[in-house]
Amino acid sequence: MGIRERLSGNEAVAYAMKQINPDVMGAYPITPSTEIPQYFSAYVDNGEVDTEFIAVESEHSAMSACIGAQAAGCRAVSATSSCGLCYMTEMLYVAASDRLPITLAVSCRALSGPININNDHSDAMGVRDAGWLMLFAETNQEVYDNYLQAMRIGEAVGLPIMICQDGFITSHAIENIELVETEKVREFVGEYKPQHCLLNKDEPMAVGAYATPVYYMEAKRQQAQAMMDAKEVIKRVGAEFAAMTGRQYGLIEKYMMDDAEMAIIIIGSSAGTAKQAILELRAQGKKAGLIKIRSFRPFPAEAIAEALKDVKAFAAMDKDDSFNAHCGPIFAETAAALYAAGVSAPKGINYIYGLGGRDVRVESIQHVFAELEKISGSGDTGDTYRYLDVRE
């Protein structure tokens, strides 16, 4: 039986950390993720965990500390947002290429400039190709549940993992949440027993050694294989988590997609707004549906292509922009997924929305579906690269 509680997303992550009791936390504050190490440092100070808390001088140093700790054979965690994640970028690539399953909580926030501290996904999407696994959450419950599954997933394939939530929208808002009993959490997550680590005296090794052209490409191929293998691991760990809690998670969530003729693809808290819009449209007899991406890395290409194969028109909703004069990352990867699967039926458009915390209303989503309805009837997409709710 779970424990009923009311927590913000940041509190939920810190509590999950407490239950897991990691070995090392490297931390540097940045809004809106600051509360995570703040709450967790209190657990350290109170003796509720055995974690070595390392307060460093920058986010680059925070990830560097985690890399050293994980390479030594410890479980290492951190948290960051926005420009802090950018500052970590060099070390994010190092962590992934060294196959170190660090767990990083990201409270997503817009990047400068102009200076802005509100939510969008430009920080996480800016490092989407660093080689990290990336799970996104719609609600505080999902943030907590994702974190409990994260270490199992990352350690199984030897890759670091980001647990992303929407800054302020879930990170600071308080919601009802069901916690898992700590003894069950520790049994589920298990102990970290790395196959190779620097402190293993019986196996002298180096981490982060120079790779000549003779070896570099093979190392990257192995890293790519680990990302591919992660799809099945995510599904398997999600099934085990469902058996323990009754809450089921996969690579994507489909909402009213069985007979949908038009659909949107979305990430994060805006999915809740979209679901309400779809309920209202369904009451009007309109066959609208939604695909929510939980795992952006690995990208669920096959699952999305299968979900869209009978849809007439779709809109990929990007809460960031690639500034390529063409589209955002969700649209680009969805289009590639459809092409690879040989699915040519649905007409697709892209909306850039919610940048810098711009409000996303039910009416906003209904406007997107109204455009999809026109496309379904005419077969003409018009401009595929669009901004939503922007003053022209």
Coordinates of C-alpha atoms in Angstrom, one line a residue, residues 76-280:
A76 CA 26.4 9.5 -8.2
V77 CA 23.5 12.0 -8.6
S78 CA 23.1 15.7 -9.4
A79 CA 20.4 18.3 -10.4
T80 CA 20.4 21.3 -12.6
S81 CA 18.5 23.6 -15.0
S82 CA 18.9 25.8 -18.0
C83 CA 22.3 27.5 -18.3
G84 CA 23.6 25.1 -15.6
L85 CA 22.9 22.2 -17.9
C86 CA 24.7 24.1 -20.7
Y87 CA 27.7 24.6 -18.5
M88 CA 27.8 20.9 -17.9
T89 CA 27.7 20.1 -21.6
E90 CA 31.4 19.2 -22.0
M91 CA 31.2 16.7 -19.1
L92 CA 27.8 15.3 -20.2
Y93 CA 29.6 14.0 -23.3
V94 CA 32.4 12.6 -21.1
A95 CA 30.0 10.8 -18.8
A96 CA 28.1 9.2 -21.7
S97 CA 31.2 8.1 -23.6
D98 CA 32.8 6.7 -20.4
R99 CA 29.6 4.7 -19.9
L100 CA 28.9 6.0 -16.4
P101 CA 25.3 5.7 -15.3
I102 CA 25.0 9.0 -13.4
T103 CA 21.4 10.1 -12.6
L104 CA 20.7 13.8 -13.3
A105 CA 17.4 15.6 -12.3
V106 CA 16.6 18.4 -14.7
S107 CA 14.0 21.0 -13.9
C108 CA 13.6 22.3 -17.5
R109 CA 13.9 26.1 -18.0
A110 CA 14.4 28.5 -20.9
L111 CA 17.9 29.5 -21.9
S112 CA 19.2 33.0 -22.1
G113 CA 18.8 35.3 -23.9
P114 CA 16.7 37.3 -23.4
I115 CA 17.1 36.4 -19.7
N116 CA 14.2 34.2 -18.6
I117 CA 13.7 31.8 -15.7
N118 CA 10.4 30.2 -16.8
N119 CA 9.7 26.8 -18.4
D120 CA 10.4 25.5 -21.8
H121 CA 12.5 22.6 -23.0
S122 CA 15.4 24.4 -24.7
D123 CA 17.9 23.3 -22.1
A124 CA 17.2 19.6 -22.3
M125 CA 16.8 19.6 -26.0
G126 CA 20.0 21.5 -26.4
V127 CA 21.9 18.5 -25.1
R128 CA 19.7 15.8 -26.6
D129 CA 22.6 14.4 -28.6
A130 CA 25.1 14.1 -25.7
G131 CA 24.4 10.4 -25.4
W132 CA 22.2 10.5 -22.2
L133 CA 19.0 8.6 -21.7
M134 CA 16.2 11.2 -21.3
L135 CA 12.8 10.6 -19.6
F136 CA 10.2 13.4 -19.4
A137 CA 7.3 13.7 -16.9
E138 CA 3.8 15.2 -17.1
T139 CA 3.0 15.2 -13.4
N140 CA 4.8 15.2 -10.0
Q141 CA 3.8 11.5 -9.7
E142 CA 5.6 10.7 -12.9
V143 CA 8.7 12.7 -11.9
Y144 CA 8.9 10.6 -8.7
D145 CA 8.2 7.3 -10.5
N146 CA 10.7 8.1 -13.3
Y147 CA 13.4 8.7 -10.7
L148 CA 12.8 5.4 -9.0
Q149 CA 13.2 3.6 -12.3
A150 CA 16.1 5.7 -13.6
M151 CA 19.0 3.9 -12.0
R152 CA 17.8 0.5 -12.9
I153 CA 17.6 1.6 -16.5
G154 CA 20.9 3.5 -16.7
E155 CA 22.9 0.8 -14.9
A156 CA 21.5 -2.0 -17.0
V157 CA 22.9 -0.5 -20.3
G158 CA 25.8 1.6 -18.9
L159 CA 24.5 5.0 -19.8
P160 CA 23.8 8.2 -17.8
I161 CA 20.2 9.2 -17.5
M162 CA 18.3 12.6 -17.2
I163 CA 15.0 12.8 -15.4
C164 CA 13.3 15.9 -16.8
Q165 CA 10.3 17.8 -15.5
D166 CA 8.9 21.2 -16.3
G167 CA 10.4 24.0 -14.2
F168 CA 8.0 25.7 -11.8
I169 CA 5.0 24.0 -13.4
T170 CA 5.8 20.7 -11.7
S171 CA 9.0 21.5 -9.9
H172 CA 7.4 23.9 -7.5
A173 CA 3.6 23.1 -7.8
I174 CA 2.3 20.8 -5.0
E175 CA 0.2 17.8 -6.1
N176 CA -1.1 14.7 -4.4
I177 CA 1.3 11.9 -4.9
E178 CA 1.6 8.3 -3.9
L179 CA 5.1 7.3 -2.5
V180 CA 6.5 3.8 -2.4
E181 CA 7.6 2.4 0.9
T182 CA 11.4 2.9 1.3
E183 CA 12.1 -0.8 1.8
K184 CA 10.3 -1.6 -1.4
V185 CA 12.2 1.2 -3.2
R186 CA 15.6 -0.2 -2.1
E187 CA 14.6 -3.7 -3.1
F188 CA 13.4 -2.5 -6.5
V189 CA 16.5 -0.3 -7.2
G190 CA 19.0 -2.8 -5.7
E191 CA 22.6 -2.3 -4.9
Y192 CA 25.0 -0.9 -7.4
K193 CA 27.6 -3.5 -8.4
P194 CA 29.6 -2.2 -11.3
Q195 CA 31.4 -4.7 -13.5
H196 CA 34.4 -2.4 -13.8
C197 CA 35.5 0.5 -11.6
L198 CA 38.7 2.3 -10.6
L199 CA 38.7 1.0 -7.0
N200 CA 38.7 -2.6 -8.1
K201 CA 42.3 -3.5 -7.1
D202 CA 42.0 -6.8 -9.0
E203 CA 41.4 -5.0 -12.4
P204 CA 43.7 -2.1 -13.0
M205 CA 42.0 0.2 -15.5
A206 CA 41.8 3.8 -16.9
V207 CA 38.6 5.8 -17.5
G208 CA 38.6 8.5 -20.1
A209 CA 41.7 7.4 -21.9
Y210 CA 42.7 8.8 -25.3
A211 CA 41.1 6.8 -28.2
T212 CA 43.0 6.9 -31.5
P213 CA 41.1 6.4 -34.8
V214 CA 41.7 2.7 -34.5
Y215 CA 39.4 2.5 -31.4
Y216 CA 37.2 5.6 -31.3
M217 CA 34.5 4.5 -33.8
E218 CA 34.1 1.1 -32.2
A219 CA 33.6 2.8 -28.8
K220 CA 30.9 5.0 -30.3
R221 CA 29.2 2.0 -32.0
Q222 CA 29.0 0.3 -28.6
Q223 CA 27.6 3.5 -27.1
A224 CA 24.9 3.6 -29.8
Q225 CA 24.0 0.0 -29.2
A226 CA 23.5 0.7 -25.5
M227 CA 21.0 3.4 -26.5
M228 CA 19.2 1.0 -28.8
D229 CA 19.2 -1.7 -26.1
A230 CA 17.7 0.8 -23.6
K231 CA 14.2 0.6 -25.3
E232 CA 13.6 -2.9 -24.1
V233 CA 15.1 -2.2 -20.7
I234 CA 12.8 0.8 -20.2
K235 CA 9.8 -1.3 -21.0
R236 CA 10.9 -4.2 -18.8
V237 CA 11.7 -1.9 -15.8
G238 CA 8.3 -0.2 -16.4
A239 CA 6.5 -3.5 -16.3
E240 CA 8.2 -4.4 -13.0
F241 CA 7.4 -1.0 -11.6
A242 CA 3.7 -1.5 -12.6
A243 CA 3.7 -4.9 -10.8
M244 CA 4.8 -3.1 -7.6
T245 CA 2.7 0.0 -7.8
G246 CA 0.0 -0.5 -10.4
R247 CA 1.3 2.5 -12.4
Q248 CA 2.4 1.5 -15.9
Y249 CA 5.0 3.3 -18.0
G250 CA 6.5 2.7 -21.4
L251 CA 8.3 4.7 -24.1
I252 CA 5.1 6.6 -25.0
E253 CA 1.6 7.1 -23.7
K254 CA -1.3 7.0 -26.1
Y255 CA -4.5 8.9 -25.2
M256 CA -7.7 8.3 -27.2
M257 CA -5.7 7.1 -30.2
D258 CA -7.6 3.9 -31.0
D259 CA -9.9 5.7 -33.6
A260 CA -8.1 9.1 -33.8
E261 CA -8.1 10.8 -37.2
M262 CA -5.9 13.7 -36.0
A263 CA -3.3 13.7 -33.2
I264 CA -0.7 15.8 -31.5
I265 CA 2.7 14.6 -30.2
I266 CA 3.8 16.4 -27.0
I267 CA 6.2 16.2 -24.1
G268 CA 5.8 17.2 -20.4
S269 CA 3.2 19.0 -18.4
S270 CA 1.4 20.4 -21.4
A271 CA 0.0 16.9 -22.1
G272 CA -2.4 17.5 -19.3
T273 CA -3.8 20.6 -20.9
A274 CA -4.0 18.7 -24.2
K275 CA -5.9 15.9 -22.7
Q276 CA -8.6 18.3 -21.5
A277 CA -8.8 19.9 -24.9
I278 CA -9.3 16.4 -26.4
L279 CA -12.0 15.5 -24.0
E280 CA -13.9 18.6 -25.1

